XYZ file of C-alpha atoms in Angstrom:
447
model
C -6.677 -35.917 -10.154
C -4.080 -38.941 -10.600
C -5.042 -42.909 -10.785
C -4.001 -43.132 -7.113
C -6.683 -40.199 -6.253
C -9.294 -42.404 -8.399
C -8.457 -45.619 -7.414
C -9.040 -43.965 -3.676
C -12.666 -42.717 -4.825
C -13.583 -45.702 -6.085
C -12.598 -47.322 -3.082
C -15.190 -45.134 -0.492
C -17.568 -45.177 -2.958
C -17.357 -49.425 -2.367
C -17.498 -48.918 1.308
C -20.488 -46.540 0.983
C -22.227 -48.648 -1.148
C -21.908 -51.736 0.612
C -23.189 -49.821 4.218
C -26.070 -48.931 2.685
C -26.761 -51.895 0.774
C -26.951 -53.851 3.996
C -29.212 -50.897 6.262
C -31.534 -51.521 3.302
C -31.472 -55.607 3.410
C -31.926 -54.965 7.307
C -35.191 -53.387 6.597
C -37.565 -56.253 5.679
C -40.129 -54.569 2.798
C -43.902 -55.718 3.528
C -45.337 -58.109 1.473
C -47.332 -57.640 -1.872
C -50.235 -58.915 -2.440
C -51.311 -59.919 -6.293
C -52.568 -62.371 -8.380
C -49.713 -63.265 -10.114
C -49.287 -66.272 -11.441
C -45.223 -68.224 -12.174
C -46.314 -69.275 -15.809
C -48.735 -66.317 -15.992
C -46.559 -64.135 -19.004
C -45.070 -60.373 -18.266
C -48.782 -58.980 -18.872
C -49.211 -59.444 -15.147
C -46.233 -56.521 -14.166
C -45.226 -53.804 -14.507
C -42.244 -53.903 -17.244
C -41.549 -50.404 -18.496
C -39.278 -47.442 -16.611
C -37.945 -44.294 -17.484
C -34.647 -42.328 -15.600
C -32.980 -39.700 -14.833
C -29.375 -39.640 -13.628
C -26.245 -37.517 -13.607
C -23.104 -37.475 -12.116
C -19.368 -37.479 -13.102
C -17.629 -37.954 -16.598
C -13.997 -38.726 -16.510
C -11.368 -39.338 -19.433
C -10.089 -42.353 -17.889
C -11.693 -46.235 -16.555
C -11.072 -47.703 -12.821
C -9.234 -50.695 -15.047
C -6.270 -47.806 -16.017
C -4.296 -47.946 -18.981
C -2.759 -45.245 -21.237
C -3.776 -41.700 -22.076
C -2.887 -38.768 -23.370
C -2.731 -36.649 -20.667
C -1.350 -37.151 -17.640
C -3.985 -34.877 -15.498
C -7.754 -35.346 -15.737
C -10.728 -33.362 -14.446
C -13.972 -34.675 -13.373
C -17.067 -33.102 -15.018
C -20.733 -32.859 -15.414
C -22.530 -35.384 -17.247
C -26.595 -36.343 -17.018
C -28.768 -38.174 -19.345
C -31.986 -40.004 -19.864
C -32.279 -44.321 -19.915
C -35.978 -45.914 -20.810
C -35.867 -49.802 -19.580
C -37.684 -52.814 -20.800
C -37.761 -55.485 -18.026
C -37.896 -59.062 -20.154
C -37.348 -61.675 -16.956
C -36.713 -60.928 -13.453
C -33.535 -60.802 -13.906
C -32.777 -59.220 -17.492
C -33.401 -56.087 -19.048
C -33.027 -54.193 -22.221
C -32.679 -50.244 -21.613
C -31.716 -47.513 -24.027
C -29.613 -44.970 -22.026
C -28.193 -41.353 -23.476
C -25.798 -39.206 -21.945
C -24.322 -35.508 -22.445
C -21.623 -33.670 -20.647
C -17.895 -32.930 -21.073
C -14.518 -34.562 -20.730
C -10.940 -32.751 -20.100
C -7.427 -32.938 -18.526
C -4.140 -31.278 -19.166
C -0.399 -32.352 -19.331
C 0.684 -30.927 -16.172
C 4.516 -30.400 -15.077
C 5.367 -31.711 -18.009
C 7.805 -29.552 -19.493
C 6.796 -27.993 -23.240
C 4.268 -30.543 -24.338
C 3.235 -30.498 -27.617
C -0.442 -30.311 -26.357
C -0.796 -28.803 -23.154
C -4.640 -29.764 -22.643
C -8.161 -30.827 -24.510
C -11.844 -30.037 -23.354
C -14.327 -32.289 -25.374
C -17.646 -31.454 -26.121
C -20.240 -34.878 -25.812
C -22.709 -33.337 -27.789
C -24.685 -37.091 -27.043
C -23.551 -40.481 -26.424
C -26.246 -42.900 -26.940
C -26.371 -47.011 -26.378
C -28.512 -49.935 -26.330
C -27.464 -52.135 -23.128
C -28.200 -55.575 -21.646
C -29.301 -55.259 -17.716
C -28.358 -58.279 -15.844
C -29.559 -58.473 -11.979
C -27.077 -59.962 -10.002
C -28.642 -61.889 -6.624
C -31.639 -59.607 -7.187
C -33.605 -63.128 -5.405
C -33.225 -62.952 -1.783
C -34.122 -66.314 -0.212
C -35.198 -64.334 3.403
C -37.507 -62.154 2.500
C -40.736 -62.181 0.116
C -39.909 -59.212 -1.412
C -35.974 -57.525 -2.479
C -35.626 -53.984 -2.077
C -31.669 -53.966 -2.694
C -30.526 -54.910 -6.417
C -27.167 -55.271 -7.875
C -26.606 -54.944 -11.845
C -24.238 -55.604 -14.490
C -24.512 -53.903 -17.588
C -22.556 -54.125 -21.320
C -24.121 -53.122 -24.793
C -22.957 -50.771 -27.791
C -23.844 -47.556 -28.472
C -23.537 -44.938 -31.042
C -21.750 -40.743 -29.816
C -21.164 -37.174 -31.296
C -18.316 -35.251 -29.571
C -16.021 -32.226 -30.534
C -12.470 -32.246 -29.209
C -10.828 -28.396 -28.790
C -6.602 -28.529 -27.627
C -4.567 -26.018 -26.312
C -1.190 -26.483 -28.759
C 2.264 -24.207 -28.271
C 0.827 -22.377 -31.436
C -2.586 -21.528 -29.983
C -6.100 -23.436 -30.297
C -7.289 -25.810 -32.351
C -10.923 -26.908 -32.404
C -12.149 -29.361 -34.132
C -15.536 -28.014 -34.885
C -13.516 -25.396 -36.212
C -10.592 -26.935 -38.602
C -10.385 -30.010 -40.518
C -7.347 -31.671 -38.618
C -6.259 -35.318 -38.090
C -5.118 -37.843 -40.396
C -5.931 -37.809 -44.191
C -8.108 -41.221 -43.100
C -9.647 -39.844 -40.640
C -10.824 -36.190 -41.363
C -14.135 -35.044 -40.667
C -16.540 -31.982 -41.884
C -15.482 -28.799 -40.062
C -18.909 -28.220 -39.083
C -19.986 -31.469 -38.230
C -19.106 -33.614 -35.127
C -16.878 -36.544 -34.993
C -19.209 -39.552 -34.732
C -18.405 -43.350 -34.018
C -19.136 -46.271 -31.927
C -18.468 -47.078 -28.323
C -18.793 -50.285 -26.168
C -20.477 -49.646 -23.005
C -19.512 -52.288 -19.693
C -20.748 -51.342 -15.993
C -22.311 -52.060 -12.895
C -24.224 -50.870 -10.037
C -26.306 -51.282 -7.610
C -30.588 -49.652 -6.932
C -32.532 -49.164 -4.013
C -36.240 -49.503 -3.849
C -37.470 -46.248 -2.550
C -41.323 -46.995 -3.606
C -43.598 -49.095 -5.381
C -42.934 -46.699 -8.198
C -39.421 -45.412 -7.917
C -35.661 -46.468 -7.393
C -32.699 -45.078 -6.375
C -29.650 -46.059 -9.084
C -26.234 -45.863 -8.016
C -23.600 -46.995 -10.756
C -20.110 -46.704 -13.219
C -19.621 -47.296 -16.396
C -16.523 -47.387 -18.764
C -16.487 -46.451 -22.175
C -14.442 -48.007 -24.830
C -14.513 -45.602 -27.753
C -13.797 -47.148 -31.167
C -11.051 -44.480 -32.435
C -8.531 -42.488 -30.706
C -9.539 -38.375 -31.470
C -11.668 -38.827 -28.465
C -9.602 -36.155 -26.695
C -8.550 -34.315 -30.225
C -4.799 -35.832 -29.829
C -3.908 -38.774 -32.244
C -1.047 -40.424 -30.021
C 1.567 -42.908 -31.473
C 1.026 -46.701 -29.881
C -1.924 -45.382 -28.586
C -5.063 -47.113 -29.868
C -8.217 -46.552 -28.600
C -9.553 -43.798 -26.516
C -11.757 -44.547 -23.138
C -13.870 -42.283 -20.642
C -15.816 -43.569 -17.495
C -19.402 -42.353 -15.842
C -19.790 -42.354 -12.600
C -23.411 -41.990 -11.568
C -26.787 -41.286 -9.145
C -30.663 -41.025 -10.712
C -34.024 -41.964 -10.058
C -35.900 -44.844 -11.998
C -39.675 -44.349 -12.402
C -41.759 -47.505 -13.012
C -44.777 -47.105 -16.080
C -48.031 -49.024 -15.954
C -50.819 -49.813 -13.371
C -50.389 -49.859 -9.782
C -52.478 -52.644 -9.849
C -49.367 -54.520 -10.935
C -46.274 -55.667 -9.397
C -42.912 -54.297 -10.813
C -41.025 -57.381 -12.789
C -37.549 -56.476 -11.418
C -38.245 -56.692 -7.485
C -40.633 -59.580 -7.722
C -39.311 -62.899 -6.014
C -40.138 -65.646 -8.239
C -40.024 -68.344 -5.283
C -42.301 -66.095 -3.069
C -44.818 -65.884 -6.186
C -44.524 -69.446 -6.551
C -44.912 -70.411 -3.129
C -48.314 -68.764 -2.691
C -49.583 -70.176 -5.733
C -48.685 -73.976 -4.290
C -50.027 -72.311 -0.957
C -53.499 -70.865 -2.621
C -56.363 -72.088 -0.828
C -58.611 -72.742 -3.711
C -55.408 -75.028 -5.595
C -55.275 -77.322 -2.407
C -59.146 -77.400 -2.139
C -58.973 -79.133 -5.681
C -56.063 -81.118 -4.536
C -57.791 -83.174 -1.902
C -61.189 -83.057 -4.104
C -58.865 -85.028 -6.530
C -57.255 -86.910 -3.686
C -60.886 -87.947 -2.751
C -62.006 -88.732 -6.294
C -58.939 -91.294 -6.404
C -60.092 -93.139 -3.460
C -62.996 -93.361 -4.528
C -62.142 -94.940 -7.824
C -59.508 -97.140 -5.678
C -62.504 -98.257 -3.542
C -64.682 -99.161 -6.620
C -61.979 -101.209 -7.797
C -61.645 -103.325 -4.701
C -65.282 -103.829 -4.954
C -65.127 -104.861 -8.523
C -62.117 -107.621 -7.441
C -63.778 -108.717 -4.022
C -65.063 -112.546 -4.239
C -66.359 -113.261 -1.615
C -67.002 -117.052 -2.202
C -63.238 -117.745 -3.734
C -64.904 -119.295 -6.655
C -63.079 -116.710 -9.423
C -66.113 -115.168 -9.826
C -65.950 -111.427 -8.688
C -68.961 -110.698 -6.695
C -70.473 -108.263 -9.046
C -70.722 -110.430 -11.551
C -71.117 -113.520 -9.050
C -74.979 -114.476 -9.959
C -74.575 -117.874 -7.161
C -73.369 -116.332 -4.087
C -71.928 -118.620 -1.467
C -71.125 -120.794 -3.720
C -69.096 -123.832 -1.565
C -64.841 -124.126 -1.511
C -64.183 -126.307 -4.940
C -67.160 -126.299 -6.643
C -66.658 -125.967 -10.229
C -68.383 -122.652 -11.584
C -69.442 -121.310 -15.334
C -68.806 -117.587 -16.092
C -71.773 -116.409 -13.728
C -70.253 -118.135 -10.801
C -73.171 -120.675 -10.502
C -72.114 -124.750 -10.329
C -71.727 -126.520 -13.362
C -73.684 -129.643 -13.477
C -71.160 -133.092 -13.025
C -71.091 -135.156 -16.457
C -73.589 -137.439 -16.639
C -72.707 -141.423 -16.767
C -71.983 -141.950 -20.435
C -74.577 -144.904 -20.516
C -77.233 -142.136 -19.617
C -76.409 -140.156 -23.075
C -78.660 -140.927 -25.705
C -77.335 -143.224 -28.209
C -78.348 -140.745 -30.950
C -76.096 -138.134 -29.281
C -72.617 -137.712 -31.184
C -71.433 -134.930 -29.039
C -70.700 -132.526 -32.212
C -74.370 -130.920 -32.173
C -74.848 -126.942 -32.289
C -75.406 -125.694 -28.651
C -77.875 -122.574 -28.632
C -78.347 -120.216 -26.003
C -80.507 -117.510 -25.012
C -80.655 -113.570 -26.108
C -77.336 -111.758 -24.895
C -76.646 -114.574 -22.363
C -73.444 -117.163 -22.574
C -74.998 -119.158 -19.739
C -75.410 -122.735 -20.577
C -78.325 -124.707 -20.777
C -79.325 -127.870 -19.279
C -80.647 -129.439 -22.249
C -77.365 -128.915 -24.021
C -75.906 -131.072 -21.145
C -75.808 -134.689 -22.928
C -74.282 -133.221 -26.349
C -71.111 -132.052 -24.014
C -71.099 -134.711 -21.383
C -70.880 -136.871 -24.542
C -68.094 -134.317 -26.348
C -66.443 -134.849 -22.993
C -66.479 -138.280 -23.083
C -65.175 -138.409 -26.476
C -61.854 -136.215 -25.963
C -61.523 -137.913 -22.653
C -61.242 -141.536 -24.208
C -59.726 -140.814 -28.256
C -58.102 -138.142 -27.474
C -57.914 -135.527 -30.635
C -58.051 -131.872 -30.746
C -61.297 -129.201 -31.342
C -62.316 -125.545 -32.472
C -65.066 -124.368 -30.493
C -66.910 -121.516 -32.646
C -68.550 -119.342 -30.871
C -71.686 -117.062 -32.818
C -74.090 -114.448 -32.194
C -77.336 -113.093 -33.658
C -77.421 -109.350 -35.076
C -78.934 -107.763 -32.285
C -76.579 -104.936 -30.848
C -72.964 -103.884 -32.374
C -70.822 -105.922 -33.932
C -67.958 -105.125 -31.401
C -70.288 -106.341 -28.568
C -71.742 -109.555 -30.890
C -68.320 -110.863 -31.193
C -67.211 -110.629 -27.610
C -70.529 -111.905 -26.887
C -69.779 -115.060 -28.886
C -66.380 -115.830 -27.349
C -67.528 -115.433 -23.811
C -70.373 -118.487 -25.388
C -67.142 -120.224 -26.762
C -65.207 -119.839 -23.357
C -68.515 -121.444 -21.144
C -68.217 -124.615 -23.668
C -64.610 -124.988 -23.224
C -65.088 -124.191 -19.185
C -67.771 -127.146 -18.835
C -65.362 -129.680 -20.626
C -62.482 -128.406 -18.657
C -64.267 -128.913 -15.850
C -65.324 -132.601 -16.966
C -62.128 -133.864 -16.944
C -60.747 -132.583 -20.672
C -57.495 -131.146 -20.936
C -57.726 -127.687 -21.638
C -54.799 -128.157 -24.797
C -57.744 -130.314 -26.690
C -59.694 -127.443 -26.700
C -59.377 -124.241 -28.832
C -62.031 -121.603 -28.626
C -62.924 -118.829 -31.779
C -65.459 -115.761 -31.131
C -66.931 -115.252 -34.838
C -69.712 -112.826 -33.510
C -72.723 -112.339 -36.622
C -70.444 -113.975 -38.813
C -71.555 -116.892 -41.026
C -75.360 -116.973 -39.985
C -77.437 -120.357 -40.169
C -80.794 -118.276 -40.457
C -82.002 -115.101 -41.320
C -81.642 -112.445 -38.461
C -84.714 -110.484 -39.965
C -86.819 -113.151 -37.828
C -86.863 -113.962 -34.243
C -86.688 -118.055 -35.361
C -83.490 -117.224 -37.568
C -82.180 -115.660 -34.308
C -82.490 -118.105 -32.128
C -80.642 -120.107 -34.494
C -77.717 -118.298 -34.951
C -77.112 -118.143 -31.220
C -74.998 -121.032 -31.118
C -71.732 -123.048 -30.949
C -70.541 -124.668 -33.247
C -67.654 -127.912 -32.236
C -65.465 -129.082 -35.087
C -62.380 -131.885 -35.094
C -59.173 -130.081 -35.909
């Protein structure tokens, strides 16, 4: 058989392929049903596979080149391949092959080797598996895969020729260069680079049809027992059927024929995934409604009406931190001449609400700032009751309702600073209920 004969081959084995490549994608596969998960980790497949396949060896690759011979025969080869799915679209798979390779130099007149028959005692390889559009968009699940496939891999062989002077094998007779002689009883070993492609059928949930070729590039040039000059590196070419039988439970999908966008699609679709969905879409209303409680004033006096403790308060009527009216500043010739308007405000347990009898002492303050002019520090204190944390905001929020009333009475809000100092710097003891009282206070100093 020449290169034109094998080119030819190749050829209606393309055309044969490819018809029943498509009857197979016309057949839509039923859907399977699993658990699966898209982040859920191999565990959940089926990863493992073991082969079978034989088919046709050949002393010469579809890409051509040189050889030795001018005439090649086709002859049995078979082997064994074990396959470790890592992705849905890669594999690793150890693959072995036996057979026998030959061809002669016919019509050529007087050769000096008129033909070779090599024994493969094994050829063995690690190879990558690469799925090639093994995701079809149309259907949930493929059923028609095409592969590409290159590794290395590791062979034993025994080349006998047919010489003018009789045989020479080379199990037989050391022969070759002086570099490259080898035990008469041994085989030749060396290394070989592996590159193919092909394309499987799913038969079953458990076993595939393989169709495929692979060349062989052979890393020495006794492959066929003749050492020619200018000629490098010897080649041979598989062409192949077997059956692929998937390992583990049937409870599990196999990794290779499971569509990733199908998987993921019923996860977005499961029923119990969009039941927590909308219970999370209802939880954030419901938080979204709280808030527009918690910012609803009802009165427009900047008091929200949770916190709001004078409801209805009317349009422009000054407020205190509660929401209820402050009281309008008394006529300075109604404060107490003994009033200087720099006397410690108290206030009640946990409460920044002020009181009326601290009215004078800040209608006075007011009066004061409104008239000199000047700058103060409003401190702001709590007693030890509660944390410290909640003590400190409790005595700026006191601070704040000082500073609000003076505001309010005409002061410019610059003049007044405000300072939370919480249990800091007590005027009493807090071990007594009179020491507390005390220390609930304010405190107004000139800057």
């Amino acid at each position: 058989m020449n290169y034109s004969t094998l080119k030819k081959s190749v050829a209606l084995s393309l055309v044969a392929l490819t018809g029943v490549a498509s009857l197979a994608v016309a057949q839509d596969a039923p859907a399977t049903t699993s658990a699966v998960k898209v982040f859920g980790g191999r565990g959940q497949y089926r990863t493992w596979s073991i082969g079978v396949h034989g088919g046709v060896l050949m002393p010469v690759v579809a890409i051509g080149g040189s050889n030795d011979f001018n005439k090649w025969d086709a002859n049995l080869g078979y082997g064994l391949n074990i396959r470790k799915q890592l992705g849905h679209s890669f594999g690793l798979e150890l693959n072995g092959t036996r057979g026998k390779l030959s061809g002669t130099n016919e019509g050529i007149s007087n050769p000096a080797v008129k033909d070779f028959e090599t024994e493969l005692q094994y050829a063995v390889d690690l190879r990558g598996v690469v799925n090639v559009g093994s995701i079809d968009f149309l259907r949930r699940e493929n059923s028609v895969g095409f592969f590409l496939t290159a590794g290395a891999g590791y062979m034993a062989y025994a080349p006998k020729i047919t010489t003018q002077n009789g045989v020479i094998d080379w199990k037989g007779k050391a022969v070759g260069p002086a570099d490259d002689r080898h035990d008469a009883k041994d085989y030749v070993k060396g290394f070989y680079i592996p590159v193919g492609a092909g394309v499987k059928f799913k038969v079953s949930e458990r076993v595939n049809f393989n169709l495929g070729y692979t060349m062989n590039f052979v890393d020495a040039d006794n492959l066929d027992g003749v050492y020619a000059k200018g000629q490098t590196k010897d080649k041979f070419s598989y062409g192949y059927a077997g059956l692929e039988f998937s390992l583990g439970s049937s409870a599990k999908p196999s990794l290779e024929w499971t569509n990733p966008l199908a998987t993921m699609y019923d996860e977005l679709k499961d029923p119990t995934l969009r039941q927590e969905v909308e219970a999370l879409k209802n939880r954030v209303s419901a938080v979204e409604k709280s808030v527009e409680d918690l910012k609803k004033d009802t009165d427009g006096d900047g008091v929200a009406d949770q916190f709001d403790k004078c409801p209805g308060t009317p349009a422009g009527t000054a407020v205190d931190g509660s929401g209820c009216p402050l009281p309008k500043p008394a006529p300075v010739d109604s404060i107490p001449s003994n009033v200087t308007g720099f006397e410690k405000i108290g206030f009640d347990f946990n409460s920044s609400v002020l009181k009326t009898e601290s009215y004078p002492t800040l209608d006075k303050l007011s009066s004061v700032l409104r008239e000199n002019g000047g700058k103060v520090t409003v401190n702001g204190y709590a007693s030890s009751e509660g944390t410290a944390a909640y003590n400190l905001k409790l005595s700026k929020d006191r601070a704040n309702s000082v500073k609000t009333y003076l505001v309010n009475s005409g002061v410019n809000a610059s003049q007044v600073a405000t300072k939370g100092n919480g249990e800091a710097n007590p005027i009493a003891s807090n071990d007594t209920e009179e020491g507390r009282i005390q220390n609930r206070r304010v405190e107004t100093a000139r800057n």
